Amino acid sequence: MAMTVTSNTGNIGPILTQLFEQAPTFIALLRGPDHRFELANPSYLNLVGRHDILGRTVAEALPDAAAQGFVNILDDVYRTGTPYKALGALFVIQTEEGGPGRECYLDFLYQPIRDENGDVCAIFVEGSDVTERTLSERARRESEDLYKGLFDAIDEGFCIIEFMDGPHGRDSDYVHIQANDAYARHAGIPNVVGQKLREMVPDEADAWIARYGAVLKTGEPIRFQQELVATGRYLELAAVRIEPRERRQVAVLFQDITARRRAELALEKLNVTLEQQVEERTAELMVAEEALRQAQKMEAVGQLTGGLAHDFNNILAGISGSLEMMNTRLAQGRVGDLSRYINGAMGATKRASALTQRLLAFSRRQTLDPKPLNINTLVDSMLDLVIRSVGPEIKVETVGAAGLWPTFVDTSQLENALLNLCINARDAMPNGGKLTIETGNRWMDERAARMRGLEPGQYVSLCVSDTGTGMSQDIIERAFDPFFTTKPIGQGTGLGLSMVYGFAGQSGGAARIYSELGKGTMICIYLPRYSGSIDAADPEAEASIDAPRADGDETILVVDDEPLVRMLAVEELQDLGYSVIEAEDAPSALRLLNSSRQISLLITDVGLPGGMNGRQLADAARTNRPDLEVLFITGYAENAVLNHGHLEHGMHVMTKPFQLDVFAQRVKSLIKPQG
Ligand code: ADP
Ligand code: MG
């Protein structure tokens, strides 16, 4: 070890010399106003990296120090006599070899030394190299700043808690030692740092201690949601232990999810009430649907009423007329003829009861009650009703397949469906047309079945086709929808086809629409074949009555499609001595009217089949026979056809049923006296 005291005075005591030599701090003495090195210890020489500085001025020996302003400071100290102290001052040392300078941070003191006169004569330099400390401090500060910046910038609330011993034992409380800005925002608790849990929320403290205490104990991070009762907030939290465990610290990261939680709760509640609402609406809808179904049935019934009234009136006319004729014959003693009238009356009664039967069947409301059925039988039994329902302008034809397979179906519902289809067909043919009811056996292969939404197999079809308006593709697609109607309010319910569709589906079958705009429509119901047999029912026997003919002076033309009514009228008139000719519809009546026959009176029903009603017949007849007297007989609500009772001169009306003698008198009054 070199023990040389670098001094040009040589009068420093040996202990001081040793101290000077071995001091870890750097020491130098600068003499005179130009700061000439008089003393410099090894630490100093090491620091500046040179050994040839004694006797030289600072400016000469260390030009880089001069360049960095240190000489100026020395000048000031020398001039003013005021010491100068620097902490962590940067000094870039240019070593002898040149190259990039070495950065050091120095704590040092420039202490002026005065002579006997009190004048500054030298400067004592003492300091230490704090580069390492400064750099590590700076690094720490930077990382702290970074941490703090992050800490404050993150959106999540963040705090560090430190466990402490409380009245409830070791680690039974904690204090918040750090919290970021978001903490107050999320937790709703300002200035939390320094606050102790048990003082903040005494009631909730145990729960929090249990949670975070477990993290502290086990080192297992946790994540959970928790309501802060005190602030009414809902938080999502995560907690991790800060290592090492001896720090007794846990970091807590959390977010206020109150808004989300409220939305979730509201949604949950909404879902519950929504279900309830849907249930209520569905119930309401079902009630409304039921009501509408009922209304639709009532509508169908209403549409039938007119036809039925007509039908019953004709039957009644037949019965009462027969009875009156029997009365007359009895009075005349012609009892041989009586059985004819009795048969006539009985036949009419039978038809009345058949009608009543249909009506009862129609109004029956039942859940599906399927029975083996031959649809041909059903069609036959419905025919009367259908004909009455569609009115006389529409010709009804049935094509029942021979050997039709039986099916297993609710009869009254199928009747209802058939009627719905017929009424729709009627509505599609406001100017008359042809309605065909057709049955058939169908083998459906994979493809045919798939097209109709069915399983492949054997089916029975019931198709109703019309020559009406037809349906566009758009309407076909929606026609089965409940409540879909193209008819004016009050006329259509939109439930007819949906009933047909639903019923067919429920019966294991399907319903399909085939339609061409402007040409017509066919709607088919497919029902699965039934493999069992059917007990045969007695077919209804209808009485058929022939109308007799007789000669007379005046000729009267009687037009009525009801043979019995016509027969009674004809016979009554013949009894009165008139010559009577008859026709069952307008075209055949017109043929007679266009002939040269003398005809004094036209008696006609208003509702006639074959596309021309009684009123139109009368108008046509009067083009050739302008003076022809006309008597309309009607049992139907046909006011509109008869211009609401405002009839032309020479036109008269009688409502069925009527007494035959009243009828006779009326006729007599209309026949022009033979001139
Ligand atoms: P609604 O008869 O009360 O209107 P539907 O369900 O019976 O209700 O029929 C729905 C719609 O389908 C009708 O409004 C009509 O537009 C159409 N439609 C049904 N049948 C026929 C048909 N035979 N010809 C033309 N269009 C029809
Ligand atoms: Mg309908």
XYZ file of C-alpha atoms and ligand atoms in Angstrom:
703
model
C 0.000 0.000 0.000
C 1.458 3.351 -0.947
C 1.650 5.538 2.117
C 2.944 8.584 0.362
C 1.361 11.761 1.608
C 0.745 13.830 -1.414
C 1.607 17.202 -0.009
C 3.970 19.999 -0.736
C 3.920 21.291 2.866
C 4.712 18.042 4.630
C 3.642 19.189 8.072
C 0.539 17.100 8.658
C 0.579 14.777 11.633
C 0.903 11.027 10.902
C -2.654 10.129 12.094
C -4.158 12.834 10.024
C -2.054 11.679 7.155
C -3.360 8.147 7.540
C -6.906 9.341 7.718
C -6.384 11.465 4.665
C -4.807 8.624 2.781
C -7.472 6.062 3.622
C -10.619 8.146 3.592
C -13.266 6.789 1.240
C -14.310 10.363 0.611
C -12.332 12.438 -1.805
C -10.353 15.316 -0.313
C -8.287 18.110 -1.891
C -6.966 21.528 -1.001
C -6.871 24.227 -3.664
C -4.594 27.129 -2.971
C -4.885 30.665 -4.245
C -7.352 32.426 -6.511
C -6.496 30.145 -9.443
C -7.190 26.993 -7.382
C -3.854 25.246 -7.559
C -3.866 21.648 -6.215
C -1.931 21.592 -2.983
C -3.343 18.360 -1.596
C -5.373 15.476 -3.094
C -5.950 12.101 -1.487
C -6.001 8.773 -3.383
C -9.798 8.791 -3.503
C -9.642 12.122 -5.268
C -7.036 10.938 -7.727
C -9.096 7.835 -8.382
C -12.173 9.894 -9.007
C -10.613 12.185 -11.552
C -8.520 9.384 -13.002
C -5.237 11.341 -12.985
C -2.164 11.445 -10.784
C -0.320 14.455 -12.146
C -2.443 17.206 -10.793
C -0.544 18.556 -7.742
C 0.860 22.000 -8.305
C -1.343 22.599 -11.252
C -4.455 24.719 -11.300
C -7.833 23.037 -11.632
C -8.302 24.677 -15.000
C -5.035 23.199 -16.227
C -5.292 19.795 -14.592
C -8.996 19.165 -15.189
C -10.135 21.155 -18.214
C -13.337 19.145 -18.373
C -14.231 20.257 -14.823
C -13.682 23.836 -15.865
C -15.854 23.257 -18.920
C -18.611 21.922 -16.694
C -18.641 25.135 -14.624
C -16.846 23.862 -11.509
C -14.087 26.476 -11.767
C -16.706 29.222 -11.888
C -18.174 27.879 -8.667
C -14.703 27.776 -7.088
C -14.168 31.380 -8.200
C -17.416 32.401 -6.533
C -16.556 30.594 -3.312
C -13.086 32.163 -3.290
C -14.457 35.608 -3.997
C -17.397 35.589 -1.611
C -16.018 33.391 1.121
C -19.305 31.431 1.143
C -19.124 27.633 1.235
C -20.785 25.693 -1.557
C -22.506 22.395 -1.058
C -23.701 20.119 -3.837
C -25.829 17.014 -3.584
C -25.864 14.501 -6.418
C -24.193 16.935 -8.813
C -23.375 15.444 -12.182
C -19.723 15.407 -13.162
C -18.617 13.945 -16.463
C -15.002 12.891 -16.079
C -12.759 12.941 -19.095
C -10.066 10.353 -18.488
C -6.507 10.775 -19.735
C -6.980 8.270 -22.505
C -9.836 10.327 -23.914
C -12.971 8.523 -25.123
C -16.445 9.079 -23.773
C -16.609 10.646 -20.383
C -17.658 8.773 -17.273
C -20.766 10.108 -15.527
C -20.583 10.426 -11.799
C -22.871 11.911 -9.266
C -21.172 13.651 -6.425
C -22.027 15.031 -3.050
C -19.365 17.581 -2.191
C -18.443 20.666 -0.251
C -16.235 23.635 -1.262
C -15.155 25.151 2.013
C -13.218 28.439 1.863
C -10.103 28.596 4.124
C -9.024 31.934 5.486
C -5.519 33.202 6.482
C -4.604 35.104 9.687
C -6.075 38.262 8.167
C -9.390 36.569 7.508
C -8.932 36.607 3.768
C -9.748 33.563 1.716
C -6.516 31.884 0.722
C -7.587 28.369 -0.214
C -10.606 26.068 -0.773
C -11.035 22.752 0.943
C -12.763 20.175 -1.230
C -14.446 17.148 0.327
C -17.076 14.832 -1.066
C -18.146 11.376 -2.040
C -19.086 9.612 -5.189
C -22.825 8.845 -4.918
C -23.256 7.639 -8.471
C -24.428 4.200 -7.534
C -26.895 5.442 -4.988
C -28.172 8.178 -7.290
C -28.687 5.858 -10.213
C -30.467 3.246 -8.168
C -32.557 5.917 -6.529
C -33.420 7.326 -9.876
C -34.347 3.881 -11.171
C -36.470 3.329 -8.121
C -38.118 6.695 -8.537
C -38.816 5.967 -12.180
C -40.336 2.622 -11.421
C -42.297 4.181 -8.620
C -43.556 6.877 -10.926
C -44.493 4.273 -13.465
C -46.278 2.237 -10.855
C -47.994 5.282 -9.439
C -48.979 6.421 -12.897
C -50.456 3.050 -13.678
C -51.967 2.801 -10.260
C -53.778 6.055 -10.696
C -54.555 5.632 -14.337
C -56.242 2.224 -14.292
C -59.953 2.306 -14.371
C -60.322 -0.385 -11.736
C -60.303 0.536 -8.118
C -57.094 -0.597 -6.467
C -55.927 -0.637 -2.936
C -53.411 -2.323 -0.756
C -54.476 -3.373 2.663
C -52.214 -4.349 5.477
C -53.363 -6.665 8.188
C -52.888 -5.776 11.786
C -53.746 -7.147 15.152
C -57.076 -5.929 16.401
C -59.278 -6.504 19.395
C -60.349 -9.798 17.796
C -56.891 -11.217 17.612
C -54.023 -11.455 15.179
C -54.797 -10.231 11.671
C -58.333 -9.350 12.723
C -58.312 -5.883 11.149
C -56.628 -4.150 8.306
C -55.721 -0.667 7.296
C -55.724 0.739 3.790
C -52.196 1.762 3.007
C -52.629 2.739 -0.620
C -55.547 3.472 -2.873
C -55.753 4.841 -6.360
C -58.048 7.546 -7.670
C -60.502 5.025 -9.005
C -60.941 3.587 -5.542
C -63.115 6.454 -4.383
C -65.023 6.364 -7.641
C -65.836 2.668 -7.492
C -66.234 2.149 -3.792
C -67.782 5.500 -3.077
C -65.396 5.923 -0.129
C -63.115 9.003 -0.249
C -59.752 9.231 1.515
C -59.590 5.602 2.404
C -55.847 5.527 2.989
C -55.179 5.264 6.683
C -58.674 4.049 7.485
C -59.163 0.844 9.374
C -61.756 -1.662 8.287
C -63.404 -2.119 11.669
C -63.819 1.618 12.067
C -65.203 2.030 8.556
C -67.730 -0.785 8.432
C -67.982 -2.527 11.806
C -70.949 -4.633 10.673
C -69.379 -5.967 7.513
C -65.850 -6.258 8.862
C -65.920 -9.953 9.770
C -66.948 -10.973 6.266
C -64.155 -8.971 4.634
C -61.559 -10.191 7.114
C -62.609 -13.765 6.431
C -62.180 -13.318 2.696
C -58.950 -11.357 2.555
C -57.583 -13.169 5.594
C -57.841 -16.402 3.639
C -55.897 -14.847 0.763
C -53.234 -13.695 3.182
C -53.061 -17.102 4.831
C -53.115 -19.340 1.766
C -51.702 -17.096 -0.947
C -54.590 -18.229 -3.197
C -55.992 -15.326 -5.204
C -59.764 -14.921 -5.159
C -62.342 -13.294 -7.366
C -65.905 -12.601 -6.261
C -68.854 -10.239 -6.376
C -70.100 -8.416 -3.344
C -72.664 -5.827 -2.468
C -71.386 -2.945 -0.336
C -74.289 -2.536 2.010
C -72.966 0.746 3.341
C -72.838 2.453 -0.060
C -75.420 0.440 -1.936
C -72.886 -0.500 -4.602
C -72.222 -3.806 -6.212
C -68.561 -4.682 -6.762
C -66.597 -7.295 -8.583
C -63.355 -7.906 -6.724
C -60.080 -9.752 -7.060
C -57.504 -10.062 -4.308
C -53.903 -11.331 -4.321
C -51.368 -11.585 -1.564
C -48.346 -9.330 -1.844
C -45.186 -11.316 -1.241
C -43.525 -11.989 1.031
C -46.218 -13.007 3.457
C -44.543 -11.165 6.321
C -45.667 -7.904 4.769
C -49.215 -8.918 5.734
C -50.440 -7.140 2.659
C -53.109 -7.957 0.139
C -53.752 -6.107 -3.099
C -57.397 -5.653 -4.004
C -58.560 -4.812 -7.476
C -62.202 -4.098 -8.050
C -64.847 -2.571 -10.281
C -68.197 -1.004 -9.629
C -70.646 -3.182 -11.529
C -73.725 -1.669 -9.923
C -75.101 -0.456 -13.247
C -74.479 -3.800 -14.928
C -75.851 -5.654 -11.944
C -78.960 -3.458 -11.885
C -79.453 -4.042 -15.580
C -79.072 -7.783 -15.005
C -81.543 -7.723 -12.167
C -83.938 -5.605 -14.182
C -83.556 -8.032 -17.052
C -84.176 -10.987 -14.780
C -87.243 -9.282 -13.435
C -88.321 -8.354 -16.913
C -87.895 -11.950 -17.984
C -90.091 -13.111 -15.183
C -92.746 -10.512 -15.860
C -92.325 -11.068 -19.565
C -93.138 -14.704 -19.131
C -96.073 -13.685 -17.041
C -97.113 -11.127 -19.618
C -96.798 -13.638 -22.395
C -98.895 -16.045 -20.380
C -101.507 -13.400 -19.795
C -101.504 -12.322 -23.423
C -101.686 -15.904 -24.562
C -104.615 -16.493 -22.274
C -106.256 -13.328 -23.568
C -105.499 -14.344 -27.101
C -106.938 -17.756 -26.507
C -110.081 -16.193 -25.128
C -110.228 -13.813 -28.091
C -109.530 -16.661 -30.476
C -112.205 -18.764 -28.886
C -114.582 -15.829 -29.094
C -113.682 -15.309 -32.715
C -114.022 -18.967 -33.461
C -117.414 -18.739 -31.899
C -118.165 -15.586 -33.882
C -117.090 -17.341 -37.027
C -119.338 -20.245 -36.255
C -122.131 -17.790 -35.593
C -121.347 -16.118 -38.885
C -121.600 -19.442 -40.654
C -124.802 -20.182 -38.787
C -126.103 -16.758 -39.776
C -125.277 -17.421 -43.382
C -127.141 -20.658 -43.118
C -130.175 -19.196 -41.434
C -131.481 -17.573 -44.580
C -131.129 -20.778 -46.525
C -132.609 -22.820 -43.739
C -135.562 -20.492 -43.323
C -136.211 -20.836 -47.017
C -135.932 -24.566 -46.767
C -138.215 -24.849 -43.791
C -140.755 -22.552 -45.350
C -140.865 -24.729 -48.417
C -141.286 -27.794 -46.273
C -143.965 -26.079 -44.223
C -145.702 -25.004 -47.393
C -145.602 -28.640 -48.501
C -147.055 -29.876 -45.227
C -149.734 -27.245 -44.786
C -150.626 -27.393 -48.461
C -150.977 -31.157 -48.335
C -153.168 -30.895 -45.278
C -155.354 -28.284 -46.935
C -155.680 -30.421 -50.054
C -156.691 -33.353 -47.897
C -159.264 -31.148 -46.273
C -160.625 -30.137 -49.686
C -160.601 -33.729 -50.990
C -162.368 -34.921 -47.852
C -165.015 -32.256 -48.321
C -165.365 -33.355 -51.949
C -165.523 -36.986 -50.875
C -162.527 -37.835 -53.124
C -160.779 -39.904 -50.462
C -158.960 -42.030 -53.025
C -156.407 -39.255 -53.574
C -155.610 -38.791 -49.915
C -152.627 -41.096 -49.662
C -150.684 -38.943 -52.142
C -150.993 -35.892 -49.920
C -150.261 -37.926 -46.837
C -147.069 -39.220 -48.482
C -146.193 -35.716 -49.578
C -146.621 -34.314 -46.090
C -144.680 -37.182 -44.584
C -141.814 -36.776 -47.035
C -141.637 -33.094 -46.196
C -141.604 -33.888 -42.484
C -138.748 -36.298 -43.020
C -136.723 -33.688 -44.847
C -137.444 -31.213 -42.075
C -136.107 -33.577 -39.487
C -133.045 -34.315 -41.626
C -132.385 -30.608 -41.785
C -132.866 -30.255 -38.050
C -130.381 -33.051 -37.593
C -127.777 -31.257 -39.706
C -128.364 -28.057 -37.850
C -127.874 -29.771 -34.531
C -124.733 -31.466 -35.768
C -123.370 -28.188 -36.979
C -123.972 -26.301 -33.765
C -122.462 -29.069 -31.662
C -119.252 -27.933 -30.030
C -116.943 -30.691 -29.135
C -113.295 -31.425 -28.792
C -112.090 -33.875 -31.403
C -114.064 -37.034 -31.124
C -112.847 -39.147 -34.014
C -114.891 -42.062 -35.297
C -114.535 -44.316 -38.292
C -116.215 -42.535 -41.164
C -116.870 -42.862 -44.842
C -116.494 -39.333 -46.089
C -118.848 -39.988 -48.993
C -121.630 -40.535 -46.475
C -120.777 -37.302 -44.779
C -120.735 -35.409 -48.067
C -124.092 -36.851 -49.042
C -125.631 -35.933 -45.743
C -124.232 -32.415 -45.962
C -125.300 -31.789 -49.506
C -128.661 -30.247 -48.681
C -127.073 -27.877 -46.247
C -124.326 -26.957 -48.683
C -126.767 -26.258 -51.467
C -128.832 -24.040 -49.191
C -125.722 -22.264 -47.936
C -124.248 -21.369 -51.269
C -127.542 -20.190 -52.696
C -129.235 -20.928 -55.947
C -126.702 -19.137 -58.170
C -124.096 -21.788 -57.559
C -124.364 -25.259 -58.978
C -123.151 -27.914 -56.568
C -121.741 -31.197 -57.795
C -120.363 -34.114 -55.824
C -117.949 -36.685 -57.140
C -117.703 -39.421 -54.542
C -114.999 -41.991 -55.284
C -116.243 -45.566 -55.510
C -114.677 -47.830 -52.900
C -113.557 -44.883 -50.827
C -111.411 -45.925 -47.893
C -112.766 -45.143 -44.494
C -111.053 -42.599 -42.310
C -110.979 -41.944 -38.592
C -112.067 -38.418 -37.926
C -114.287 -36.147 -35.877
C -117.415 -36.018 -37.964
C -118.847 -32.733 -36.770
C -115.502 -30.983 -37.188
C -115.160 -32.365 -40.682
C -118.658 -31.114 -41.434
C -117.626 -27.743 -40.114
C -114.491 -27.795 -42.269
C -116.437 -28.791 -45.373
C -118.947 -26.006 -44.757
C -116.152 -23.494 -44.304
C -114.642 -24.541 -47.617
C -118.029 -24.307 -49.335
C -118.747 -20.884 -47.875
C -115.315 -19.673 -49.000
C -116.045 -21.076 -52.462
C -119.362 -19.280 -52.477
C -117.683 -16.009 -51.478
C -115.223 -16.473 -54.319
C -118.095 -16.779 -56.813
C -120.283 -13.703 -56.228
C -121.710 -14.051 -59.700
C -122.413 -17.712 -59.439
C -120.446 -20.666 -60.691
C -119.796 -24.277 -59.983
C -118.777 -25.884 -56.742
C -117.458 -29.441 -56.776
C -116.987 -31.655 -53.765
C -114.776 -34.577 -54.580
C -113.433 -37.491 -52.575
C -110.628 -39.872 -53.426
C -108.149 -42.501 -52.260
C -104.517 -41.343 -52.283
C -101.316 -43.305 -52.098
C -98.635 -40.881 -51.107
C -95.056 -41.814 -51.786
C -92.127 -40.117 -50.095
C -92.195 -37.131 -52.432
C -95.943 -36.573 -52.580
C -96.152 -36.876 -48.818
C -93.266 -34.501 -48.192
C -94.906 -31.887 -50.421
C -97.966 -31.970 -48.215
C -96.079 -32.227 -44.947
C -97.287 -35.779 -44.364
C -95.860 -39.182 -43.628
C -95.885 -41.405 -46.697
C -98.905 -43.719 -46.740
C -102.564 -44.028 -47.592
C -104.884 -41.085 -47.327
C -108.430 -40.103 -48.141
C -108.861 -36.716 -49.777
C -111.816 -34.369 -49.578
C -111.489 -31.532 -52.062
C -113.720 -28.541 -52.637
C -113.143 -26.699 -55.864
C -114.773 -23.624 -57.284
C -114.752 -21.606 -60.477
C -114.267 -18.381 -58.572
C -111.731 -15.593 -58.321
C -108.782 -17.785 -57.428
C -105.974 -16.705 -55.147
C -102.629 -15.024 -55.760
C -99.474 -16.763 -54.543
C -99.218 -14.221 -51.782
C -102.710 -14.972 -50.525
C -102.205 -18.728 -50.821
C -99.207 -18.394 -48.544
C -101.167 -16.582 -45.878
C -104.654 -18.029 -46.281
C -104.174 -20.622 -43.530
C -102.995 -17.996 -41.058
C -105.466 -17.333 -38.309
C -107.183 -13.969 -38.776
C -105.994 -13.602 -42.338
C -108.851 -12.405 -44.447
C -109.279 -10.361 -47.589
C -112.928 -9.817 -46.848
C -114.382 -6.566 -45.540
C -114.682 -6.046 -41.800
C -117.711 -7.854 -40.479
C -117.689 -10.378 -43.299
C -114.478 -12.294 -42.861
C -113.001 -13.586 -39.642
C -109.976 -15.188 -41.241
C -110.558 -18.257 -39.107
C -112.219 -20.554 -41.626
C -109.125 -21.921 -43.288
C -107.089 -21.854 -40.106
C -109.729 -24.093 -38.574
C -109.548 -26.387 -41.580
C -105.765 -26.444 -41.415
C -105.610 -26.998 -37.667
C -108.250 -29.635 -37.718
C -106.654 -31.552 -40.610
C -103.282 -31.455 -38.891
C -104.742 -32.528 -35.581
C -106.386 -35.451 -37.323
C -103.043 -36.687 -38.639
C -103.590 -35.215 -42.055
C -103.005 -31.959 -43.890
C -104.740 -29.286 -45.906
C -103.478 -27.836 -49.200
C -104.521 -25.028 -51.521
C -104.303 -25.271 -55.297
C -105.394 -22.095 -56.990
C -105.045 -20.086 -60.145
C -105.915 -16.427 -60.210
C -109.050 -15.778 -62.234
C -109.757 -19.469 -62.770
C -110.644 -20.995 -59.471
C -109.489 -22.730 -56.362
C -109.304 -26.231 -55.020
C -108.693 -26.819 -51.353
C -108.040 -30.378 -50.227
C -108.114 -32.024 -46.853
C -106.067 -35.231 -46.588
C -106.934 -37.617 -43.793
C -105.210 -40.882 -42.973
C -106.891 -44.086 -44.062
C -108.578 -46.043 -41.302
C -107.922 -49.761 -41.375
C -111.055 -50.886 -39.492
C -114.577 -51.221 -40.900
C -117.646 -49.020 -40.622
C -121.174 -50.010 -39.644
C -123.406 -49.117 -42.568
C -126.148 -46.583 -41.846
C -129.562 -46.535 -43.502
C -129.626 -44.104 -46.380
C -132.419 -41.593 -46.097
C -135.312 -42.346 -48.350
C -136.703 -39.289 -50.050
C -140.252 -39.216 -51.307
C -140.554 -38.205 -54.903
C -143.732 -36.706 -56.089
C -144.881 -36.185 -59.643
C -146.901 -33.169 -60.534
C -150.088 -33.875 -62.468
C -151.203 -31.774 -65.402
C -154.633 -30.540 -66.308
C -156.318 -28.267 -68.874
C -158.119 -24.953 -68.269
C -159.118 -21.671 -69.919
C -156.475 -19.432 -68.467
C -152.904 -20.634 -68.578
C -150.666 -19.972 -65.620
C -146.924 -20.664 -65.612
C -145.628 -21.864 -62.242
C -141.872 -21.766 -61.695
C -140.409 -23.283 -58.565
C -137.460 -25.566 -58.010
C -139.197 -27.243 -55.077
C -141.291 -30.018 -56.665
C -143.686 -30.323 -53.738
C -144.379 -26.628 -53.528
C -144.769 -26.544 -57.278
C -147.092 -29.526 -57.240
C -149.312 -28.037 -54.597
C -149.551 -24.757 -56.450
C -150.254 -26.494 -59.731
C -152.957 -28.710 -58.274
C -154.626 -25.880 -56.429
C -154.675 -23.832 -59.607
C -155.953 -26.747 -61.646
C -158.660 -27.278 -59.053
C -159.641 -23.685 -59.569
C -160.041 -24.501 -63.225
C -156.881 -22.947 -64.620
C -154.674 -24.498 -67.191
C -151.214 -24.738 -65.611
C -147.768 -25.244 -67.070
C -144.698 -25.551 -64.906
C -140.947 -25.148 -64.933
C -138.244 -25.926 -62.368
C -135.829 -23.164 -63.275
C -135.610 -19.882 -65.170
C -134.138 -21.162 -68.478
C -136.866 -23.741 -68.981
C -139.495 -21.163 -67.956
C -138.082 -18.713 -70.508
C -138.396 -21.329 -73.244
C -142.079 -21.585 -72.458
C -142.481 -17.825 -72.235
C -140.758 -17.323 -75.569
C -143.204 -19.710 -77.251
C -146.514 -18.521 -78.652
C -148.511 -20.048 -75.826
C -151.033 -17.876 -74.200
C -149.896 -17.235 -70.626
C -151.975 -15.075 -68.303
C -149.868 -15.176 -65.194
C -146.342 -16.031 -64.162
C -146.020 -17.359 -60.650
C -142.393 -17.766 -59.665
C -140.158 -18.445 -56.718
C -137.493 -15.764 -56.225
C -134.559 -18.021 -55.407
C -134.006 -20.251 -58.405
C -131.100 -22.451 -59.440
C -129.310 -22.180 -62.755
C -127.886 -18.680 -62.548
C -131.061 -16.623 -62.959
C -133.328 -15.625 -60.117
C -137.121 -15.064 -60.246
C -136.776 -11.348 -60.576
C -134.443 -11.667 -63.563
C -136.827 -14.204 -65.085
C -139.720 -11.774 -64.754
C -137.730 -8.962 -66.367
C -136.714 -11.249 -69.248
C -140.277 -12.447 -69.728
C -141.587 -8.916 -69.894
C -139.386 -7.987 -72.855
C -141.636 -10.168 -75.019
C -144.767 -9.969 -72.906
C -144.793 -6.447 -71.437
C -148.226 -6.871 -69.854
C -147.511 -10.196 -68.192
C -148.699 -10.261 -64.620
C -146.136 -11.658 -62.199
C -146.629 -13.056 -58.731
C -143.450 -13.693 -56.749
C -143.561 -16.322 -54.090
C -140.830 -16.104 -51.551
C -139.934 -17.546 -48.252
C -136.423 -16.204 -48.351
C -135.060 -12.901 -47.200
C -134.850 -11.714 -50.770
C -135.906 -8.152 -50.281
C -132.954 -6.837 -52.225
C -133.798 -8.988 -55.228
C -137.337 -7.674 -55.126
C -136.149 -4.081 -54.829
C -137.214 -3.887 -51.187
C -140.906 -4.240 -52.005
C -140.978 -1.432 -54.600
C -142.223 -3.547 -57.443
C -143.090 -2.493 -60.923
C -146.691 -2.298 -62.028
C -148.068 -5.762 -62.571
C -145.632 -7.418 -60.188
C -146.805 -8.815 -56.897
C -145.392 -10.770 -54.036
C -146.649 -13.382 -51.600
C -144.655 -14.685 -48.703
C -144.472 -18.366 -47.901
C -146.005 -20.186 -46.165
C -149.511 -19.125 -47.081
C -152.993 -20.540 -46.985
C -154.016 -22.100 -50.275
C -157.341 -20.238 -50.326
C -155.568 -16.899 -49.814
C -153.317 -17.919 -52.706
C -156.371 -18.816 -54.829
C -157.981 -15.484 -54.188
C -154.780 -13.651 -55.007
C -154.435 -15.500 -58.295
C -158.023 -14.876 -59.208
C -157.543 -11.149 -58.660
C -154.559 -11.115 -61.001
C -155.994 -13.062 -63.930
C -157.259 -10.633 -66.495
C -160.877 -11.310 -67.424
C -160.945 -13.012 -70.803
C -161.813 -10.381 -73.294
P -112.460 -15.636 -44.276
O -113.334 -16.483 -45.153
O -113.181 -15.237 -43.040
O -111.843 -14.488 -44.986
P -110.734 -17.904 -44.341
O -109.668 -18.363 -43.410
O -111.846 -18.849 -44.565
O -111.243 -16.535 -43.766
O -110.079 -17.536 -45.715
C -108.974 -16.687 -45.730
C -108.832 -15.996 -47.062
O -108.444 -16.938 -48.036
C -110.081 -15.378 -47.586
O -110.288 -14.077 -47.076
C -109.804 -15.371 -49.079
O -109.019 -14.279 -49.452
C -108.986 -16.590 -49.293
N -109.790 -17.720 -49.776
C -110.244 -18.755 -49.055
N -110.925 -19.618 -49.836
C -110.893 -19.110 -51.079
C -111.431 -19.548 -52.358
N -112.133 -20.672 -52.478
N -111.197 -18.765 -53.445
C -110.487 -17.620 -53.318
N -109.964 -17.169 -52.161
C -110.168 -17.896 -51.053
Mg -114.003 -18.375 -44.694
